[in-house]
Short mmCIF file of C-alpha atoms in Angstrom, two decimals:
data_model
loop_
_atom_site.label_atom_id
_atom_site.label_comp_id
_atom_site.label_asym_id
_atom_site.label_seq_id
_atom_site.Cartn_x
_atom_site.Cartn_y
_atom_site.Cartn_z
CA MET A 311 26.43 -2.38 -55.22
CA SER A 312 23.40 -1.37 -53.07
CA THR A 313 24.09 -4.35 -50.76
CA LEU A 314 27.53 -2.98 -50.11
CA VAL A 315 26.09 0.42 -49.29
CA LEU A 316 23.31 -1.05 -47.10
CA LEU A 317 25.88 -3.08 -45.15
CA ALA A 318 28.07 -0.05 -44.96
CA LEU A 319 25.23 1.92 -43.63
CA LEU A 320 24.26 -0.74 -41.10
CA LEU A 321 27.82 -0.91 -39.88
CA CYS A 322 28.05 2.98 -39.33
CA LEU A 323 24.81 2.70 -37.27
CA VAL A 324 26.27 -0.03 -35.14
CA ILE A 325 29.40 1.90 -34.47
CA ALA A 326 27.25 5.02 -33.78
CA ALA A 327 25.12 3.09 -31.23
CA TRP A 328 28.19 1.66 -29.52
CA PHE A 329 29.72 5.05 -29.08
CA TYR A 330 26.41 6.26 -27.88
CA MET A 331 25.83 3.72 -25.38
CA LYS A 332 29.52 3.21 -24.25
CA PRO A 333 30.11 4.63 -20.56
CA HIS A 334 30.53 8.33 -20.48
CA PRO A 335 33.22 10.02 -18.09
CA HIS A 336 31.76 9.74 -14.38
CA SER A 337 29.12 7.42 -15.52
CA PRO A 338 28.42 4.20 -13.42
CA PRO A 339 28.90 0.66 -14.86
CA ILE A 340 26.38 -0.65 -17.29
CA PHE A 341 24.31 -3.51 -16.43
CA PRO A 342 25.52 -6.71 -18.37
CA GLY A 343 23.91 -7.56 -21.57
CA ALA A 344 23.32 -4.18 -23.43
CA LEU A 345 23.00 -4.60 -26.99
CA PRO A 346 23.47 -1.84 -29.76
CA PHE A 347 20.37 0.21 -30.49
CA ILE A 348 18.14 -1.91 -28.09
CA GLY A 349 20.27 -1.79 -24.91
CA HIS A 350 18.52 -4.10 -22.61
CA SER A 351 15.03 -4.29 -24.24
CA LEU A 352 15.25 -7.89 -24.70
CA LEU A 353 15.30 -8.40 -20.97
CA LEU A 354 11.76 -6.80 -20.78
CA LEU A 355 10.18 -9.74 -22.81
CA GLY A 356 8.90 -12.87 -21.14
CA ASP A 357 6.30 -13.25 -18.26
CA ARG A 358 5.91 -10.87 -15.50
CA LYS A 359 7.62 -13.19 -12.96
CA HIS A 360 10.86 -13.05 -15.19
CA LEU A 361 10.38 -9.16 -15.30
CA TRP A 362 10.26 -8.90 -11.48
CA ASP A 363 13.63 -11.10 -11.55
CA ILE A 364 15.34 -8.59 -13.83
CA PHE A 365 14.19 -5.74 -11.88
CA ARG A 366 15.60 -7.30 -8.59
CA ARG A 367 18.85 -8.40 -10.22
CA ILE A 368 19.49 -4.89 -11.71
CA GLN A 369 18.92 -3.38 -8.08
CA LEU A 370 21.21 -5.83 -6.62
CA TYR A 371 23.76 -5.26 -9.16
CA ALA A 372 23.73 -1.61 -8.41
CA LEU A 373 24.11 -2.08 -4.74
CA GLU A 374 27.23 -4.38 -5.63
CA LYS A 375 28.78 -1.63 -7.78
CA GLY A 376 28.70 0.86 -5.16
CA GLY A 377 25.05 1.91 -5.36
CA VAL A 378 24.51 2.99 -9.01
CA CYS A 379 24.39 1.30 -12.45
CA GLU A 380 23.08 2.29 -15.79
CA THR A 381 20.85 0.51 -18.24
CA TRP A 382 19.40 1.15 -21.62
CA VAL A 383 15.99 0.52 -22.91
CA GLY A 384 16.16 1.32 -26.61
CA PRO A 385 17.55 4.99 -26.94
CA TYR A 386 16.53 5.70 -23.13
CA SER A 387 19.42 5.79 -20.50
CA ILE A 388 17.89 4.75 -17.28
CA TYR A 389 20.19 5.11 -13.99
CA VAL A 390 19.39 2.53 -11.24
CA ILE A 391 20.02 3.86 -7.66
CA SER A 392 20.45 1.60 -4.54
CA ASP A 393 22.58 3.89 -2.29
CA PRO A 394 20.56 5.67 0.39
CA GLU A 395 22.27 9.28 0.13
CA ASP A 396 21.99 9.46 -3.70
CA SER A 397 18.28 8.11 -3.63
CA LEU A 398 17.29 10.95 -1.23
CA LYS A 399 19.23 13.54 -3.25
CA VAL A 400 17.74 12.41 -6.54
CA SER A 401 14.03 12.06 -5.13
CA ASN A 402 14.30 15.66 -3.89
CA ILE A 403 15.84 17.14 -7.01
CA CYS A 404 14.09 15.33 -9.72
CA LEU A 405 10.52 15.61 -8.88
CA ASP A 406 8.97 14.71 -12.35
CA LYS A 407 8.29 11.22 -13.15
CA ALA A 408 9.96 9.22 -15.88
CA TYR A 409 8.37 9.18 -19.32
CA PHE A 410 6.72 5.75 -18.74
CA TYR A 411 4.50 7.38 -16.08
CA GLU A 412 2.71 9.02 -18.90
CA PHE A 413 1.34 5.66 -20.14
CA PRO A 414 -1.74 6.22 -17.92
CA LYS A 415 -2.00 9.90 -18.78
CA ASP A 416 -5.61 9.71 -20.27
CA LEU A 417 -6.67 8.05 -16.89
CA VAL A 418 -4.94 9.77 -14.14
CA ASN A 419 -3.10 12.92 -15.68
CA ASN A 420 -3.02 15.15 -12.83
CA GLY A 421 -3.28 12.62 -9.95
CA LEU A 422 -0.42 12.75 -7.37
CA VAL A 423 1.32 9.86 -8.74
CA THR A 424 1.54 11.03 -12.30
CA ALA A 425 1.24 14.78 -12.30
CA LYS A 426 4.03 17.04 -13.32
CA ALA A 427 5.96 18.52 -10.38
CA SER A 428 4.39 21.97 -10.69
CA VAL A 429 1.02 20.67 -10.37
CA TRP A 430 1.88 18.14 -7.81
CA LYS A 431 3.59 20.52 -5.49
CA HIS A 432 0.28 22.68 -5.51
CA HIS A 433 -2.21 19.77 -5.32
CA ARG A 434 -0.19 17.88 -2.73
CA LYS A 435 -0.18 20.98 -0.33
CA LEU A 436 -3.95 21.33 -0.62
CA LEU A 437 -4.65 17.54 -0.16
CA ASN A 438 -2.28 16.82 2.84
CA PRO A 439 -4.93 18.05 5.55
CA ALA A 440 -7.26 15.11 4.17
CA PHE A 441 -4.77 12.51 5.08
CA ASN A 442 -3.79 13.56 8.54
CA GLN A 443 -4.23 11.41 11.70
CA GLN A 444 -7.31 13.54 12.93
CA VAL A 445 -9.32 12.94 9.86
CA ILE A 446 -8.32 9.25 9.29
CA ASN A 447 -9.43 8.71 12.83
CA THR A 448 -12.91 9.35 11.59
CA TYR A 449 -12.79 6.57 9.12
CA VAL A 450 -12.16 3.95 11.92
CA ASN A 451 -15.96 3.00 12.46
CA GLU A 452 -16.31 2.43 8.50
CA MET A 453 -13.03 0.44 8.67
CA ASN A 454 -14.53 -1.89 11.42
CA VAL A 455 -17.72 -2.42 9.45
CA GLN A 456 -15.67 -3.51 6.36
CA ALA A 457 -13.09 -5.61 8.43
CA LYS A 458 -15.93 -7.51 9.99
CA THR A 459 -17.50 -7.98 6.53
CA LEU A 460 -14.16 -9.41 5.39
CA VAL A 461 -14.12 -11.84 8.44
CA SER A 462 -17.61 -13.14 7.72
CA GLN A 463 -16.67 -13.64 4.01
CA LEU A 464 -13.75 -15.70 5.08
CA ALA A 465 -15.81 -17.91 7.62
CA PRO A 466 -17.39 -20.26 4.94
CA LYS A 467 -13.89 -21.46 3.85
CA ALA A 468 -12.11 -21.58 7.19
CA GLY A 469 -10.97 -24.93 8.24
CA LYS A 470 -12.02 -26.39 5.01
CA GLU A 471 -9.71 -25.43 2.19
CA PRO A 472 -6.89 -23.09 1.19
CA ILE A 473 -7.98 -19.64 0.48
CA ASP A 474 -6.76 -16.83 -2.13
CA VAL A 475 -7.08 -14.05 0.44
CA GLN A 476 -5.70 -11.60 -2.08
CA ASN A 477 -9.29 -11.48 -3.70
CA TYR A 478 -11.00 -10.73 -0.38
CA PHE A 479 -8.64 -8.11 0.52
CA ILE A 480 -9.29 -6.36 -3.07
CA SER A 481 -12.97 -6.15 -2.16
CA TYR A 482 -12.20 -5.01 1.43
CA ILE A 483 -9.76 -2.25 0.32
CA LEU A 484 -12.08 -1.00 -2.46
CA SER A 485 -15.13 -0.85 -0.03
CA ILE A 486 -13.10 1.21 2.52
CA VAL A 487 -11.48 3.65 -0.21
CA THR A 488 -14.84 4.19 -2.02
CA ARG A 489 -16.65 4.65 1.13
CA THR A 490 -14.15 7.19 2.57
CA SER A 491 -13.15 9.06 -0.49
CA LEU A 492 -16.37 9.07 -2.51
CA LYS A 493 -19.37 8.33 -0.22
CA VAL A 494 -20.80 6.31 -2.67
CA SER A 495 -24.46 4.98 -2.98
CA SER A 496 -25.35 1.25 -2.86
CA GLU A 497 -26.03 1.64 -6.65
CA HIS A 498 -22.55 3.02 -7.47
CA GLN A 499 -20.95 0.64 -4.83
CA VAL A 500 -22.18 -2.27 -6.95
CA LEU A 501 -20.85 -0.66 -10.11
CA LEU A 502 -17.47 -0.08 -8.43
CA ASP A 503 -17.08 -3.63 -7.21
CA THR A 504 -17.89 -5.29 -10.46
CA THR A 505 -17.51 -3.18 -13.85
CA TYR A 506 -14.87 -0.61 -12.33
CA ALA A 507 -12.70 -3.21 -10.62
CA LYS A 508 -12.72 -5.45 -13.60
CA THR A 509 -11.91 -2.43 -16.03
CA MET A 510 -9.26 -1.21 -13.49
CA HIS A 511 -7.65 -4.61 -13.61
CA ASP A 512 -7.63 -4.79 -17.60
CA LEU A 513 -6.07 -1.43 -17.76
CA VAL A 514 -3.28 -2.41 -15.36
CA VAL A 515 -2.50 -5.41 -17.61
CA LEU A 516 -2.78 -3.18 -20.87
CA TYR A 517 -0.18 -0.75 -19.41
CA CYS A 518 2.22 -3.55 -18.29
CA ASP A 519 1.95 -5.16 -21.82
CA ARG A 520 2.84 -1.68 -23.50
CA GLY A 521 5.88 -1.51 -21.04
CA GLN A 522 7.17 -4.63 -22.13
CA LYS A 523 6.91 -3.66 -25.88
CA ILE A 524 9.70 -1.04 -26.41
CA TRP A 525 8.45 0.05 -29.66
CA LEU A 526 5.08 0.94 -28.23
CA HIS A 527 6.96 3.41 -26.08
CA LEU A 528 6.96 5.83 -28.78
CA SER A 529 3.58 7.55 -28.66
CA SER A 530 3.98 8.03 -32.48
CA ILE A 531 3.69 4.39 -32.87
CA TYR A 532 1.37 3.63 -30.01
CA LYS A 533 -1.33 5.75 -31.01
CA TRP A 534 -2.10 3.70 -34.16
CA SER A 535 -2.11 0.42 -32.30
CA ALA A 536 -5.23 -1.87 -31.52
CA MET A 537 -3.81 -1.57 -27.89
CA LYS A 538 -4.39 2.11 -27.71
CA ARG A 539 -7.95 1.80 -29.00
CA LYS A 540 -8.54 -0.75 -26.18
CA GLU A 541 -7.00 1.54 -23.75
CA ASP A 542 -9.40 4.46 -24.75
CA GLU A 543 -12.32 2.28 -24.39
CA LEU A 544 -11.42 1.11 -20.92
CA THR A 545 -10.21 4.62 -19.90
CA LYS A 546 -13.69 5.96 -21.10
CA LYS A 547 -15.66 3.44 -19.20
CA MET A 548 -13.76 4.04 -15.69
CA ARG A 549 -13.77 7.95 -16.24
CA ASP A 550 -17.51 7.93 -16.85
CA ILE A 551 -18.10 5.90 -13.67
CA THR A 552 -16.07 8.22 -11.62
CA ASN A 553 -17.26 11.35 -13.30
CA SER A 554 -21.08 10.40 -12.60
CA ILE A 555 -20.26 9.80 -9.01
CA VAL A 556 -18.49 13.31 -8.84
CA GLN A 557 -21.27 15.21 -10.45
CA LYS A 558 -23.87 13.36 -8.34
CA ARG A 559 -22.14 14.46 -5.05
CA LYS A 560 -21.56 17.86 -6.43
CA SER A 561 -25.21 18.40 -7.22
CA GLU A 562 -26.04 17.08 -3.68
CA LEU A 563 -23.78 19.56 -2.09
CA ASN A 564 -24.99 22.37 -4.11
CA ALA A 565 -28.54 21.52 -3.29
CA ASN A 566 -28.00 21.05 0.43
CA ASP A 567 -25.32 23.66 0.82
CA VAL A 568 -23.42 21.02 3.04
CA SER A 569 -20.06 22.69 2.44
CA ASP A 570 -21.12 25.83 4.27
CA LYS A 571 -22.23 23.93 7.23
CA ASP A 572 -19.16 21.71 7.69
CA SER A 573 -16.23 23.77 6.64
CA GLU A 574 -13.60 21.45 8.32
CA PRO A 575 -12.69 17.93 7.11
CA ILE A 576 -14.26 16.51 10.26
CA SER A 577 -18.05 17.24 10.31
CA SER A 578 -19.92 18.56 13.44
CA SER A 579 -21.72 15.38 13.84
CA GLY A 580 -18.26 13.41 14.39
CA LYS A 581 -18.76 11.51 11.21
CA PHE A 582 -16.10 11.55 8.54
CA LYS A 583 -16.16 13.81 5.59
CA PRO A 584 -15.43 11.98 2.23
CA ILE A 585 -12.26 13.33 0.50
CA LEU A 586 -14.42 13.99 -2.40
CA ASP A 587 -16.49 16.45 -0.41
CA GLN A 588 -13.40 18.32 0.63
CA MET A 589 -11.98 18.60 -2.91
CA LEU A 590 -15.69 19.97 -4.06
CA GLN A 591 -15.47 22.40 -1.12
CA LEU A 592 -11.98 23.70 -2.33
CA ASN A 593 -13.09 24.05 -5.82
CA LYS A 594 -16.18 25.99 -4.66
CA GLU A 595 -14.40 28.30 -2.07
CA GLN A 596 -10.90 28.70 -3.48
CA ASP A 597 -11.43 27.95 -7.22
CA VAL A 598 -8.86 25.20 -7.24
CA PHE A 599 -9.39 21.72 -8.62
CA THR A 600 -11.32 21.24 -11.90
CA ASP A 601 -13.85 18.69 -12.36
CA ASP A 602 -11.28 16.70 -14.36
CA ASP A 603 -8.50 17.00 -11.67
CA ILE A 604 -10.97 15.71 -9.07
CA VAL A 605 -11.99 12.80 -11.21
CA GLU A 606 -8.23 11.98 -11.62
CA HIS A 607 -7.57 12.24 -8.09
CA MET A 608 -10.16 9.87 -7.28
CA GLN A 609 -8.94 7.54 -9.98
CA THR A 610 -5.61 7.64 -8.52
CA LEU A 611 -6.69 7.17 -4.92
CA VAL A 612 -8.65 4.02 -5.61
CA VAL A 613 -6.16 2.43 -8.06
CA ALA A 614 -3.24 3.01 -6.05
CA ALA A 615 -4.67 2.24 -2.54
CA ASN A 616 -6.53 -0.98 -3.89
CA ASP A 617 -3.54 -2.62 -5.58
CA THR A 618 -0.88 -1.79 -3.06
CA SER A 619 -2.73 -2.57 0.20
CA SER A 620 -4.25 -5.75 -1.04
CA ALA A 621 -1.13 -7.27 -2.13
CA ALA A 622 0.58 -5.98 1.03
CA LEU A 623 -1.85 -7.54 3.25
CA THR A 624 -1.56 -10.96 1.24
CA LEU A 625 2.16 -11.03 1.67
CA ILE A 626 1.60 -10.08 5.42
CA MET A 627 -0.79 -12.83 6.10
CA LEU A 628 1.55 -15.36 4.39
CA ILE A 629 4.46 -14.20 6.55
CA ILE A 630 2.38 -14.49 9.85
CA GLY A 631 1.12 -18.13 8.70
CA THR A 632 5.13 -18.95 8.32
CA TYR A 633 6.18 -17.98 11.76
CA PRO A 634 4.14 -19.44 14.49
CA ASN A 635 5.82 -17.58 17.40
CA VAL A 636 5.24 -14.32 15.58
CA GLN A 637 1.49 -15.27 15.23
CA GLU A 638 1.15 -16.37 18.88
CA ARG A 639 2.86 -12.78 20.01
CA ILE A 640 0.34 -10.87 17.87
CA PHE A 641 -2.69 -13.01 19.33
CA ASP A 642 -1.19 -12.52 22.76
CA GLU A 643 -1.08 -8.79 22.29
CA LEU A 644 -4.70 -8.77 20.96
CA GLN A 645 -5.97 -10.54 23.89
CA GLU A 646 -4.13 -8.11 26.29
CA VAL A 647 -5.41 -5.04 24.56
CA PHE A 648 -9.11 -6.37 24.16
CA GLN A 649 -9.29 -8.48 27.17
CA HIS A 650 -10.90 -11.51 25.26
CA ASP A 651 -13.90 -9.26 24.06
CA ASP A 652 -14.76 -9.36 20.50
CA THR A 653 -15.50 -5.55 20.33
CA ASP A 654 -14.93 -2.91 17.51
CA ILE A 655 -11.24 -1.50 17.18
CA THR A 656 -10.91 2.00 18.37
CA LYS A 657 -8.32 4.42 17.33
CA GLU A 658 -7.08 4.08 20.87
CA ASN A 659 -6.85 0.37 20.60
CA LEU A 660 -4.85 0.56 17.37
CA GLN A 661 -2.08 2.65 19.11
CA LYS A 662 -1.63 -0.11 21.49
CA LEU A 663 -0.91 -2.90 18.89
CA VAL A 664 2.87 -1.99 18.83
CA TYR A 665 4.01 -5.76 18.00
CA LEU A 666 1.37 -5.92 15.09
CA GLU A 667 2.67 -2.70 13.67
CA ALA A 668 6.30 -4.14 13.82
CA VAL A 669 5.15 -7.24 11.83
CA ILE A 670 3.46 -5.04 9.20
CA LYS A 671 6.64 -2.76 8.87
CA GLU A 672 9.05 -5.71 8.93
CA SER A 673 6.85 -7.67 6.17
CA MET A 674 6.80 -4.60 4.03
CA ARG A 675 10.65 -4.06 4.37
CA LEU A 676 11.42 -7.40 3.08
CA TYR A 677 8.51 -7.65 0.60
CA PRO A 678 7.70 -4.07 -0.77
CA VAL A 679 4.86 -4.05 -3.08
CA VAL A 680 6.25 -0.83 -4.60
CA PRO A 681 9.97 -2.14 -5.25
CA ILE A 682 11.03 0.78 -7.63
CA VAL A 683 9.88 4.47 -8.40
CA ALA A 684 11.29 6.22 -11.51
CA ARG A 685 12.06 9.90 -11.97
CA LYS A 686 12.94 12.20 -15.00
CA VAL A 687 16.67 13.53 -14.95
CA ASP A 688 16.04 17.00 -16.41
CA VAL A 689 19.18 18.40 -15.07
CA GLU A 690 22.73 17.32 -14.41
CA VAL A 691 22.88 15.60 -11.08
CA LYS A 692 26.22 14.75 -9.31
CA LEU A 693 26.09 11.80 -7.13
CA LYS A 694 28.63 10.56 -4.78
CA ASN A 695 30.81 8.88 -7.32
CA TYR A 696 29.01 9.42 -10.55
CA THR A 697 27.02 11.99 -12.76
CA MET A 698 23.62 11.36 -14.08
CA ARG A 699 23.25 13.07 -17.58
CA ALA A 700 20.36 15.50 -18.14
CA GLY A 701 17.71 13.89 -20.47
CA SER A 702 17.95 10.47 -18.87
CA SER A 703 15.83 8.72 -16.42
CA CYS A 704 16.60 6.99 -13.16
CA MET A 705 14.84 4.13 -11.01
CA ILE A 706 15.21 4.42 -7.38
CA GLY A 707 15.67 0.70 -6.12
CA LEU A 708 13.31 0.59 -2.97
CA TYR A 709 13.70 -3.09 -2.67
CA SER A 710 17.66 -2.79 -2.42
CA LEU A 711 17.46 0.10 -0.12
CA LEU A 712 15.07 -2.00 2.21
CA ARG A 713 17.76 -4.90 2.16
CA HIS A 714 20.73 -2.51 2.34
CA PRO A 715 23.62 -3.87 4.50
CA LEU A 716 23.20 -0.58 6.71
CA TRP A 717 20.18 -2.51 8.14
CA GLY A 718 22.69 -4.96 9.77
CA PRO A 719 23.97 -8.55 9.31
CA ASP A 720 20.37 -9.75 9.60
CA ALA A 721 19.10 -7.63 6.89
CA GLU A 722 17.79 -10.60 4.97
CA GLU A 723 16.05 -11.89 7.99
CA PHE A 724 12.61 -11.43 9.06
CA ARG A 725 12.77 -9.78 12.58
CA PRO A 726 9.85 -7.76 13.58
CA ASP A 727 11.68 -6.93 17.01
CA ARG A 728 14.05 -4.55 15.29
CA TRP A 729 11.12 -2.19 15.14
CA LEU A 730 10.59 -2.25 18.90
CA ASP A 731 14.07 -0.79 19.47
CA PRO A 732 14.47 2.33 17.52
CA ALA A 733 18.09 2.76 18.65
CA SER A 734 18.86 -0.32 16.52
CA LEU A 735 17.26 0.95 13.22
CA PRO A 736 19.48 2.70 10.70
CA SER A 737 19.30 6.29 10.94
CA HIS A 738 19.24 7.29 7.18
CA PRO A 739 15.84 8.59 6.38
CA SER A 740 15.67 6.90 2.86
CA LEU A 741 16.30 3.36 3.92
CA TYR A 742 12.75 2.56 5.25
CA ALA A 743 11.52 3.11 1.66
CA ALA A 744 8.33 1.12 1.60
CA PHE A 745 6.25 4.21 1.01
CA SER A 746 8.79 5.79 -1.40
CA VAL A 747 11.67 8.16 -0.61
CA GLY A 748 12.04 11.93 -0.21
CA LYS A 749 9.28 14.74 -0.75
CA ARG A 750 7.10 12.96 -3.26
CA ASN A 751 6.25 9.95 -1.12
CA CYS A 752 3.17 8.15 -0.55
CA ILE A 753 0.43 10.76 0.76
CA GLY A 754 -1.76 7.82 2.00
CA LYS A 755 0.99 5.94 3.90
CA LEU A 756 -0.97 6.50 7.23
CA PHE A 757 -4.39 5.56 5.80
CA SER A 758 -2.74 2.44 4.40
CA MET A 759 -1.14 1.50 7.74
CA ILE A 760 -4.46 1.66 9.66
CA VAL A 761 -6.47 -0.09 6.99
CA MET A 762 -4.09 -3.14 7.15
CA LYS A 763 -3.76 -2.99 10.94
CA MET A 764 -7.47 -3.10 11.24
CA ALA A 765 -7.99 -6.10 8.88
CA LEU A 766 -5.24 -8.08 10.44
CA ALA A 767 -6.30 -7.46 14.04
CA HIS A 768 -9.91 -8.68 13.16
CA ILE A 769 -8.66 -11.84 11.31
CA CYS A 770 -5.98 -12.67 14.00
CA ARG A 771 -8.48 -12.53 16.72
CA ARG A 772 -10.66 -14.90 15.09
CA TYR A 773 -8.64 -17.40 12.94
CA HIS A 774 -5.27 -19.14 13.31
CA ILE A 775 -3.52 -18.74 9.99
CA THR A 776 -1.22 -21.06 8.23
CA GLY A 777 1.02 -20.43 5.11
CA ASP A 778 4.52 -20.45 3.64
CA ILE A 779 6.10 -17.25 2.35
CA ASN A 780 8.85 -19.40 1.12
CA ASN A 781 6.79 -20.97 -1.61
CA ILE A 782 5.63 -17.43 -2.98
CA GLU A 783 6.14 -16.37 -6.51
CA CYS A 784 5.59 -12.70 -7.40
CA GLU A 785 5.11 -10.95 -10.80
CA PHE A 786 5.73 -7.25 -11.50
CA ASP A 787 2.46 -5.86 -12.59
CA VAL A 788 2.86 -2.15 -11.98
CA ILE A 789 3.50 -3.51 -8.21
CA LEU A 790 4.89 -6.68 -6.87
CA LYS A 791 1.99 -8.99 -6.73
CA PRO A 792 1.82 -12.59 -5.35
CA VAL A 793 0.51 -15.07 -8.20
CA LYS A 794 1.48 -18.60 -6.90
CA GLY A 795 1.83 -20.03 -3.50
CA HIS A 796 -0.06 -17.42 -1.85
CA HIS A 797 -2.97 -19.46 -0.75
CA ILE A 798 -3.32 -19.89 3.25
CA TYR A 799 -5.52 -22.03 5.53
CA LEU A 800 -7.55 -20.50 8.26
CA THR A 801 -8.52 -22.38 11.40
CA PRO A 802 -11.23 -20.72 13.54
CA ARG A 803 -9.82 -20.13 17.14
CA LYS A 804 -11.91 -21.67 20.00
#
């Protein structure tokens, strides 16, 4: 008798789940493969290359179905949007991030990527001046130093063996970000290059592992897991390092009263003022940003810039190595701008490297390192053809927007020249989504572009690059990251 009751209860649960997950009026089509209770959760299992393939297929399915589809991860409804108008509308209405952005809450709670909308609006307004063109121009000298260091580090392997340039780019980006944001001492720089970088990598892997285990999405279960204990240990290690840097710099500024002498982001000496100094100044003069806020913003800046820019540079190098005619046009432009001199690159030089910038933009269009962003749908949102229910989540498919048919019949082709003729580019503002869409886009996009341009200009002046982007294999590890087929050959130019 008890067996019959159990079976009846199970049948009722299955029926209830079917009714719960069946399409509602004005809902988009559901991505194939949803099961009762667990939805598409099984699709999250497997390695991260498989995970990227799933995310890519869902975005393209949404594109095929008119720009929107629906997926289910356990009890969570997640809309996937590949339509430019709907993407822009959602990104400007739904400013809070989806629930899984809370996974790294203990590390970067009020950082710009993960903060609640109310905090983000206030902090973004205060931080915007630290990322404008005038301030970033003051970082150019430091970027030259690190780019030349990068070139010298590559020299021993040039002309001899294939190189995993991604590891070199990680060191390059980390050095620039920590120097221009934290102004760290040599002692702290060593700590950041070793312990901090390793801990950061381990934490990103842990967040991804949790994301693939649907039962650990529930905090009530996750808090008792061994994974949570490991996360706490790694988080404390990273926060302790960053906090020691912040407190040391705070003491120095208080002792020297530097903030009173240099009230602007650009100091009177013409050298850059680190972003940390600017935040500490705001804390002192306007009573904004707690010590925890500052630590979390610094963590966010270092983690976000390091992973995204290093992966993007690796992919761009592969693309340059794949197309010899593109590479020669880059080299010819460099020769024209620098007149065959191996001098430092100035902010004026950077503006003249128009074709190199076109190559960077086109590479990031076809291979975006952030292929999706996700938002919490806290109010009912009416799209062009469907309605998103309040209480759900949505993913904006940046990958599909960047390959949308509105780019033209050659949307799948690598063609940098499209960027040299603005009239040929699609007019919708959300279609170039390499740095996200709408109000909550990447605050560091200008910084990132200049850092990448600087590295590529120094490398392409010195080396001929050989690689093949067609052999690349990527995995989704918070960002889209090359894991196989990304080694290149460098040959010194005579």
